PDB file of C-alpha atoms in Angstrom:
ATOM      1  CA  ASN Q   1      -2.949 -20.822  -1.233  1.00  0.00           C
ATOM      2  CA  ALA Q   2      -0.111 -18.671  -3.250  1.00  0.00           C
ATOM      3  CA  GLY Q   3      -2.057 -15.268  -2.564  1.00  0.00           C
ATOM      4  CA  VAL Q   4      -0.628 -13.107  -5.023  1.00  0.00           C
ATOM      5  CA  THR Q   5       2.508 -13.837  -6.903  1.00  0.00           C
ATOM      6  CA  GLN Q   6       4.517 -11.193  -8.857  1.00  0.00           C
ATOM      7  CA  THR Q   7       7.466 -12.269 -11.042  1.00  0.00           C
ATOM      8  CA  PRO Q   8      10.103 -11.390 -11.271  1.00  0.00           C
ATOM      9  CA  LYS Q   9      11.882 -10.416  -7.767  1.00  0.00           C
ATOM     10  CA  PHE Q  10      14.519  -8.679  -9.368  1.00  0.00           C
ATOM     11  CA  ARG Q  11      15.197  -7.141 -12.780  1.00  0.00           C
ATOM     12  CA  ILE Q  12      17.846  -4.614 -14.230  1.00  0.00           C
ATOM     13  CA  LEU Q  13      17.044  -2.648 -17.393  1.00  0.00           C
ATOM     14  CA  LYS Q  14      18.921  -0.639 -19.839  1.00  0.00           C
ATOM     15  CA  ILE Q  15      17.210   2.866 -20.510  1.00  0.00           C
ATOM     16  CA  GLY Q  16      14.581   2.368 -23.425  1.00  0.00           C
ATOM     17  CA  GLN Q  17      14.052  -1.159 -23.030  1.00  0.00           C
ATOM     18  CA  SER Q  18      10.689  -2.625 -22.316  1.00  0.00           C
ATOM     19  CA  MET Q  19       9.615  -5.284 -19.916  1.00  0.00           C
ATOM     20  CA  THR Q  20       6.388  -6.728 -18.277  1.00  0.00           C
ATOM     21  CA  LEU Q  21       5.766  -7.335 -14.510  1.00  0.00           C
ATOM     22  CA  GLN Q  22       3.669 -10.281 -14.057  1.00  0.00           C
ATOM     23  CA  CYS Q  23       1.082 -10.271 -11.310  1.00  0.00           C
ATOM     24  CA  THR Q  24      -1.741 -13.202 -10.756  1.00  0.00           C
ATOM     25  CA  GLN Q  25      -3.669 -14.187  -7.885  1.00  0.00           C
ATOM     26  CA  ASP Q  26      -5.380 -16.862  -6.779  1.00  0.00           C
ATOM     27  CA  MET Q  27      -7.879 -15.906  -4.550  1.00  0.00           C
ATOM     28  CA  ASN Q  28     -10.740 -14.936  -7.512  1.00  0.00           C
ATOM     29  CA  HIS Q  29     -10.212 -10.937  -6.590  1.00  0.00           C
ATOM     30  CA  ASN Q  30     -11.967  -8.947  -8.682  1.00  0.00           C
ATOM     31  CA  TYR Q  31     -10.275  -5.735  -7.798  1.00  0.00           C
ATOM     32  CA  MET Q  32      -6.415  -5.742  -8.519  1.00  0.00           C
ATOM     33  CA  TYR Q  33      -4.017  -2.877  -8.560  1.00  0.00           C
ATOM     34  CA  TRP Q  34      -0.115  -1.737  -9.136  1.00  0.00           C
ATOM     35  CA  TYR Q  35       1.719   0.240  -7.136  1.00  0.00           C
ATOM     36  CA  ARG Q  36       5.115   1.527  -7.078  1.00  0.00           C
ATOM     37  CA  GLN Q  37       7.036   2.477  -3.856  1.00  0.00           C
ATOM     38  CA  ASP Q  38       9.862   4.959  -3.776  1.00  0.00           C
ATOM     39  CA  PRO Q  39      11.653   5.518  -0.252  1.00  0.00           C
ATOM     40  CA  GLY Q  40      10.362   7.752   1.801  1.00  0.00           C
ATOM     41  CA  MET Q  41       7.368   8.508  -0.618  1.00  0.00           C
ATOM     42  CA  GLY Q  42       4.647   5.795   0.285  1.00  0.00           C
ATOM     43  CA  LEU Q  43       2.962   3.698  -2.343  1.00  0.00           C
ATOM     44  CA  LYS Q  44       1.896   5.685  -5.966  1.00  0.00           C
ATOM     45  CA  LEU Q  45      -0.911   3.785  -7.349  1.00  0.00           C
ATOM     46  CA  ILE Q  46      -0.367   3.172 -11.279  1.00  0.00           C
ATOM     47  CA  TYR Q  47      -3.306   1.420 -12.427  1.00  0.00           C
ATOM     48  CA  TYR Q  48      -5.915  -0.536 -10.819  1.00  0.00           C
ATOM     49  CA  SER Q  49      -8.872  -2.828 -12.226  1.00  0.00           C
ATOM     50  CA  VAL Q  50     -12.140  -3.377 -11.046  1.00  0.00           C
ATOM     51  CA  GLY Q  51     -12.892  -6.830 -13.003  1.00  0.00           C
ATOM     52  CA  ALA Q  52     -11.707  -8.436 -16.528  1.00  0.00           C
ATOM     53  CA  GLY Q  53     -11.610  -6.207 -19.243  1.00  0.00           C
ATOM     54  CA  ILE Q  54     -11.807  -3.005 -17.252  1.00  0.00           C
ATOM     55  CA  THR Q  55      -8.715  -0.799 -16.131  1.00  0.00           C
ATOM     56  CA  ASP Q  56      -8.317   2.537 -15.055  1.00  0.00           C
ATOM     57  CA  LYS Q  57      -5.672   4.907 -14.217  1.00  0.00           C
ATOM     58  CA  GLY Q  58      -4.241   5.854 -11.088  1.00  0.00           C
ATOM     59  CA  GLU Q  59      -2.181   8.899  -9.536  1.00  0.00           C
ATOM     60  CA  VAL Q  60       1.096   7.958 -11.865  1.00  0.00           C
ATOM     61  CA  PRO Q  61       0.179   6.106 -15.073  1.00  0.00           C
ATOM     62  CA  ASN Q  62       2.415   7.769 -17.219  1.00  0.00           C
ATOM     63  CA  GLY Q  63       5.082   5.210 -19.204  1.00  0.00           C
ATOM     64  CA  TYR Q  64       3.222   2.246 -17.857  1.00  0.00           C
ATOM     65  CA  ASN Q  65       0.156  -0.004 -19.640  1.00  0.00           C
ATOM     66  CA  VAL Q  66      -2.095  -2.754 -18.129  1.00  0.00           C
ATOM     67  CA  SER Q  67      -4.441  -5.435 -19.681  1.00  0.00           C
ATOM     68  CA  ARG Q  68      -6.916  -7.661 -17.511  1.00  0.00           C
ATOM     69  CA  SER Q  69      -7.948 -10.514 -19.688  1.00  0.00           C
ATOM     70  CA  THR Q  70      -8.655 -12.805 -17.055  1.00  0.00           C
ATOM     71  CA  THR Q  71      -9.659 -12.706 -13.242  1.00  0.00           C
ATOM     72  CA  GLU Q  72      -6.357 -14.098 -12.332  1.00  0.00           C
ATOM     73  CA  ASP Q  73      -3.616 -11.802 -14.315  1.00  0.00           C
ATOM     74  CA  PHE Q  74      -2.945  -8.330 -14.188  1.00  0.00           C
ATOM     75  CA  PRO Q  75       0.604  -7.600 -16.002  1.00  0.00           C
ATOM     76  CA  LEU Q  76       2.111  -4.273 -15.851  1.00  0.00           C
ATOM     77  CA  ARG Q  77       4.224  -3.403 -19.423  1.00  0.00           C
ATOM     78  CA  LEU Q  78       6.722  -0.972 -19.023  1.00  0.00           C
ATOM     79  CA  GLU Q  79       7.403   0.792 -22.245  1.00  0.00           C
ATOM     80  CA  LEU Q  80      10.898   2.603 -22.891  1.00  0.00           C
ATOM     81  CA  ALA Q  81      12.089   2.304 -19.829  1.00  0.00           C
ATOM     82  CA  ALA Q  82      13.746   5.394 -17.916  1.00  0.00           C
ATOM     83  CA  PRO Q  83      15.693   5.959 -14.832  1.00  0.00           C
ATOM     84  CA  SER Q  84      12.427   7.676 -13.028  1.00  0.00           C
ATOM     85  CA  GLN Q  85      10.806   4.231 -13.154  1.00  0.00           C
ATOM     86  CA  THR Q  86      13.597   2.823 -10.799  1.00  0.00           C
ATOM     87  CA  SER Q  87      11.504   1.431  -7.885  1.00  0.00           C
ATOM     88  CA  VAL Q  88      10.016  -1.662  -6.254  1.00  0.00           C
ATOM     89  CA  TYR Q  89       6.629  -2.312  -7.674  1.00  0.00           C
ATOM     90  CA  PHE Q  90       3.798  -3.852  -5.991  1.00  0.00           C
ATOM     91  CA  CYS Q  91       0.966  -6.080  -7.191  1.00  0.00           C
ATOM     92  CA  ALA Q  92      -2.285  -6.268  -4.903  1.00  0.00           C
ATOM     93  CA  SER Q  93      -5.912  -7.472  -5.055  1.00  0.00           C
ATOM     94  CA  SER Q  94      -8.884  -7.272  -2.998  1.00  0.00           C
ATOM     95  CA  TYR Q  95     -12.334  -9.273  -2.709  1.00  0.00           C
ATOM     96  CA  ARG Q  96     -14.409  -6.066  -2.924  1.00  0.00           C
ATOM     97  CA  GLY Q  97     -12.206  -3.504  -3.699  1.00  0.00           C
ATOM     98  CA  GLY Q  98     -12.199  -0.235  -0.761  1.00  0.00           C
ATOM     99  CA  SER Q  99     -14.150  -2.004   1.458  1.00  0.00           C
ATOM    100  CA  SER Q 100     -11.653  -5.236   1.866  1.00  0.00           C
ATOM    101  CA  PRO Q 101      -7.893  -5.175   2.924  1.00  0.00           C
ATOM    102  CA  LEU Q 102      -5.636  -5.552  -0.419  1.00  0.00           C
ATOM    103  CA  HIS Q 103      -3.467  -8.597  -0.066  1.00  0.00           C
ATOM    104  CA  PHE Q 104       0.146  -7.530  -1.306  1.00  0.00           C
ATOM    105  CA  GLY Q 105       2.721  -9.336  -3.856  1.00  0.00           C
ATOM    106  CA  ASN Q 106       6.072  -9.966  -2.672  1.00  0.00           C
ATOM    107  CA  GLY Q 107       7.231  -7.024  -4.518  1.00  0.00           C
ATOM    108  CA  THR Q 108       9.270  -6.357  -8.059  1.00  0.00           C
ATOM    109  CA  ARG Q 109      12.597  -4.425  -7.275  1.00  0.00           C
ATOM    110  CA  LEU Q 110      13.392  -2.865 -10.605  1.00  0.00           C
ATOM    111  CA  THR Q 111      16.026  -0.993 -11.620  1.00  0.00           C
ATOM    112  CA  VAL Q 112      16.986   1.155 -15.092  1.00  0.00           C
ATOM    113  CA  THR Q 113      20.428   2.309 -15.711  1.00  0.00           C
TER     114      THR Q 113
ATOM    115  CA  GLU L   1      -7.362  15.577  -4.823  1.00  0.00           C
ATOM    116  CA  LEU L   2      -6.996  13.352  -1.877  1.00  0.00           C
ATOM    117  CA  LYS L   3      -3.933  13.724   0.397  1.00  0.00           C
ATOM    118  CA  VAL L   4      -3.092  11.605   2.903  1.00  0.00           C
ATOM    119  CA  GLU L   5      -0.312  13.057   5.844  1.00  0.00           C
ATOM    120  CA  GLN L   6       0.905  10.807   8.449  1.00  0.00           C
ATOM    121  CA  ASN L   7       2.942  11.816  11.438  1.00  0.00           C
ATOM    122  CA  PRO L   8       5.767  11.757  12.641  1.00  0.00           C
ATOM    123  CA  LEU L   9       7.327  10.060   9.907  1.00  0.00           C
ATOM    124  CA  PHE L  10      10.167   8.455  12.052  1.00  0.00           C
ATOM    125  CA  LEU L  11       9.580   7.486  15.614  1.00  0.00           C
ATOM    126  CA  SER L  12      12.429   5.809  17.853  1.00  0.00           C
ATOM    127  CA  MET L  13      10.884   4.803  21.035  1.00  0.00           C
ATOM    128  CA  GLN L  14      11.946   2.532  24.292  1.00  0.00           C
ATOM    129  CA  GLU L  15      10.376  -0.723  24.895  1.00  0.00           C
ATOM    130  CA  GLY L  16       7.425  -0.544  27.361  1.00  0.00           C
ATOM    131  CA  LYS L  17       6.535   3.069  26.470  1.00  0.00           C
ATOM    132  CA  ASN L  18       2.906   3.993  24.990  1.00  0.00           C
ATOM    133  CA  TYR L  19       2.630   6.134  21.890  1.00  0.00           C
ATOM    134  CA  THR L  20       0.025   7.680  19.403  1.00  0.00           C
ATOM    135  CA  ILE L  21       0.616   8.412  15.540  1.00  0.00           C
ATOM    136  CA  TYR L  22      -1.603  10.250  13.361  1.00  0.00           C
ATOM    137  CA  CYS L  23      -2.993   9.852  10.158  1.00  0.00           C
ATOM    138  CA  ASN L  24      -4.842  13.051   8.657  1.00  0.00           C
ATOM    139  CA  TYR L  25      -6.865  13.109   5.434  1.00  0.00           C
ATOM    140  CA  SER L  26      -7.784  15.909   3.171  1.00  0.00           C
ATOM    141  CA  THR L  27     -11.338  15.021   1.425  1.00  0.00           C
ATOM    142  CA  THR L  28     -14.376  13.002   2.915  1.00  0.00           C
ATOM    143  CA  SER L  29     -13.918   9.296   3.225  1.00  0.00           C
ATOM    144  CA  ASP L  30     -15.141   6.434   5.051  1.00  0.00           C
ATOM    145  CA  ARG L  31     -12.798   3.684   4.970  1.00  0.00           C
ATOM    146  CA  LEU L  32      -9.479   3.777   6.074  1.00  0.00           C
ATOM    147  CA  TYR L  33      -6.510   1.119   6.237  1.00  0.00           C
ATOM    148  CA  TRP L  34      -3.259   0.747   8.286  1.00  0.00           C
ATOM    149  CA  TYR L  35      -0.768  -1.809   6.781  1.00  0.00           C
ATOM    150  CA  ARG L  36       2.699  -2.903   8.337  1.00  0.00           C
ATOM    151  CA  GLN L  37       5.939  -3.389   6.313  1.00  0.00           C
ATOM    152  CA  ASP L  38       8.891  -4.601   7.562  1.00  0.00           C
ATOM    153  CA  PRO L  39      12.066  -4.037   5.988  1.00  0.00           C
ATOM    154  CA  GLY L  40      12.443  -5.754   2.423  1.00  0.00           C
ATOM    155  CA  LYS L  41       9.315  -7.108   2.664  1.00  0.00           C
ATOM    156  CA  SER L  42       5.830  -6.447   1.390  1.00  0.00           C
ATOM    157  CA  LEU L  43       2.897  -4.819   3.425  1.00  0.00           C
ATOM    158  CA  GLU L  44       0.651  -6.536   5.346  1.00  0.00           C
ATOM    159  CA  SER L  45      -2.920  -5.474   6.753  1.00  0.00           C
ATOM    160  CA  LEU L  46      -3.200  -4.634   9.695  1.00  0.00           C
ATOM    161  CA  PHE L  47      -6.860  -3.046  10.327  1.00  0.00           C
ATOM    162  CA  VAL L  48      -9.754  -1.563   7.872  1.00  0.00           C
ATOM    163  CA  LEU L  49     -11.633   1.163   9.621  1.00  0.00           C
ATOM    164  CA  LEU L  50     -15.161   1.555   7.489  1.00  0.00           C
ATOM    165  CA  SER L  51     -17.067   4.173   9.713  1.00  0.00           C
ATOM    166  CA  ASN L  52     -17.016   6.997  11.797  1.00  0.00           C
ATOM    167  CA  GLY L  53     -15.834   5.801  15.348  1.00  0.00           C
ATOM    168  CA  ALA L  54     -14.812   2.555  14.515  1.00  0.00           C
ATOM    169  CA  VAL L  55     -12.117   1.084  16.763  1.00  0.00           C
ATOM    170  CA  LYS L  56     -10.049  -1.811  16.375  1.00  0.00           C
ATOM    171  CA  GLN L  57      -7.506  -3.463  18.440  1.00  0.00           C
ATOM    172  CA  GLU L  58      -4.994  -6.242  17.773  1.00  0.00           C
ATOM    173  CA  GLY L  59      -2.294  -7.311  20.545  1.00  0.00           C
ATOM    174  CA  ARG L  60      -0.546  -3.754  21.459  1.00  0.00           C
ATOM    175  CA  LEU L  61      -2.189  -1.665  18.685  1.00  0.00           C
ATOM    176  CA  MET L  62      -5.378  -0.148  18.735  1.00  0.00           C
ATOM    177  CA  ALA L  63      -6.693   2.129  15.722  1.00  0.00           C
ATOM    178  CA  SER L  64      -9.453   4.573  15.568  1.00  0.00           C
ATOM    179  CA  LEU L  65     -11.179   6.822  12.871  1.00  0.00           C
ATOM    180  CA  ASP L  66     -13.061  10.137  13.440  1.00  0.00           C
ATOM    181  CA  THR L  67     -14.329  10.707   9.908  1.00  0.00           C
ATOM    182  CA  LYS L  68     -15.545  14.040  10.972  1.00  0.00           C
ATOM    183  CA  ALA L  69     -12.078  15.299  11.937  1.00  0.00           C
ATOM    184  CA  ARG L  70     -10.605  13.470   8.848  1.00  0.00           C
ATOM    185  CA  LEU L  71      -8.364  11.739  11.227  1.00  0.00           C
ATOM    186  CA  SER L  72      -7.080   8.206  12.192  1.00  0.00           C
ATOM    187  CA  THR L  73      -4.844   7.647  15.138  1.00  0.00           C
ATOM    188  CA  LEU L  74      -2.920   4.325  15.919  1.00  0.00           C
ATOM    189  CA  HIS L  75      -2.051   3.758  19.584  1.00  0.00           C
ATOM    190  CA  ILE L  76       0.760   1.748  20.447  1.00  0.00           C
ATOM    191  CA  THR L  77       0.906   0.348  24.258  1.00  0.00           C
ATOM    192  CA  ALA L  78       4.217  -0.967  25.931  1.00  0.00           C
ATOM    193  CA  ALA L  79       6.049  -0.911  23.138  1.00  0.00           C
ATOM    194  CA  VAL L  80       8.409  -4.022  22.076  1.00  0.00           C
ATOM    195  CA  HIS L  81      11.127  -4.716  19.908  1.00  0.00           C
ATOM    196  CA  ASP L  82       8.853  -6.482  17.149  1.00  0.00           C
ATOM    197  CA  LEU L  83       6.631  -3.862  16.328  1.00  0.00           C
ATOM    198  CA  SER L  84       9.815  -2.090  14.689  1.00  0.00           C
ATOM    199  CA  ALA L  85       8.431  -1.824  11.010  1.00  0.00           C
ATOM    200  CA  THR L  86       6.961   0.844   8.929  1.00  0.00           C
ATOM    201  CA  TYR L  87       3.090   1.708   9.303  1.00  0.00           C
ATOM    202  CA  PHE L  88       1.032   2.817   6.474  1.00  0.00           C
ATOM    203  CA  CYS L  89      -2.369   4.325   6.758  1.00  0.00           C
ATOM    204  CA  ALA L  90      -4.507   4.336   3.165  1.00  0.00           C
ATOM    205  CA  VAL L  91      -7.437   5.806   2.364  1.00  0.00           C
ATOM    206  CA  SER L  92     -10.214   5.015  -0.286  1.00  0.00           C
ATOM    207  CA  GLN L  93     -10.567   7.983  -2.301  1.00  0.00           C
ATOM    208  CA  GLY L  94     -14.503   8.642  -2.446  1.00  0.00           C
ATOM    209  CA  GLY L  95     -16.795   7.133  -4.575  1.00  0.00           C
ATOM    210  CA  SER L  96     -13.684   5.488  -6.369  1.00  0.00           C
ATOM    211  CA  GLU L  97     -11.556   2.060  -5.712  1.00  0.00           C
ATOM    212  CA  LYS L  98      -8.417   4.153  -5.532  1.00  0.00           C
ATOM    213  CA  LEU L  99      -6.585   3.489  -2.360  1.00  0.00           C
ATOM    214  CA  VAL L 100      -4.239   6.794  -1.299  1.00  0.00           C
ATOM    215  CA  PHE L 101      -1.367   5.756   1.133  1.00  0.00           C
ATOM    216  CA  GLY L 102       0.689   8.121   3.013  1.00  0.00           C
ATOM    217  CA  LYS L 103       4.668   8.412   3.369  1.00  0.00           C
ATOM    218  CA  GLY L 104       4.501   5.739   6.200  1.00  0.00           C
ATOM    219  CA  MET L 105       6.090   6.376   9.843  1.00  0.00           C
ATOM    220  CA  LYS L 106       8.849   3.971  10.325  1.00  0.00           C
ATOM    221  CA  LEU L 107       9.067   2.766  14.088  1.00  0.00           C
ATOM    222  CA  THR L 108      12.090   1.532  16.045  1.00  0.00           C
ATOM    223  CA  VAL L 109      11.479   0.011  19.237  1.00  0.00           C
ATOM    224  CA  ASN L 110      14.636   0.198  21.087  1.00  0.00           C
ATOM    225  CA  PRO L 111      15.532  -2.367  24.095  1.00  0.00           C
TER     226      PRO L 111
END
């Protein structure tokens, strides 16, 4: 089982560029999440989804967009990248949302310069 | 707004010693999670605590939940170097699927 797969692992963007962080899971989980991790700040929820076609904002959604067209995929779109978006991004999924632990991907390290 | 606080945020301890770390949260919730993260790695689930008084143990780690006090503890028994990592607690925001994380506690166990 691959679990939660994130691509790319590393990326450097220039200010103003856009990109999509890919996340796919093969566990047939309904719930999927995007978090960002900044040093010493824990993880902040960006967006989450409770099923295909349903998404909702987390704590820090500004500057990001998501879509959930299939159960497996939950891409995160960055429009007009800013230095403040330099972070490590984790995608996660779970079987029953808050009642089950999250399974995390290996993360994407993004630098915006 | 749900806030999750961990203390201490940094802990250096010797092998063989015991210690308890704390996770406090600000609003009612009945679900609390502990995760471990090794440097440069992803997060790994340690414990899921779903009710008041829940206690879970795995090896040298034991977690408990007191929903009335809005407090979870993670007790380390006879620490070993392999326990060195960052430990996060996370709490579900009542009635939603949002999981709010604490800032994490970086544990270093010295030989």
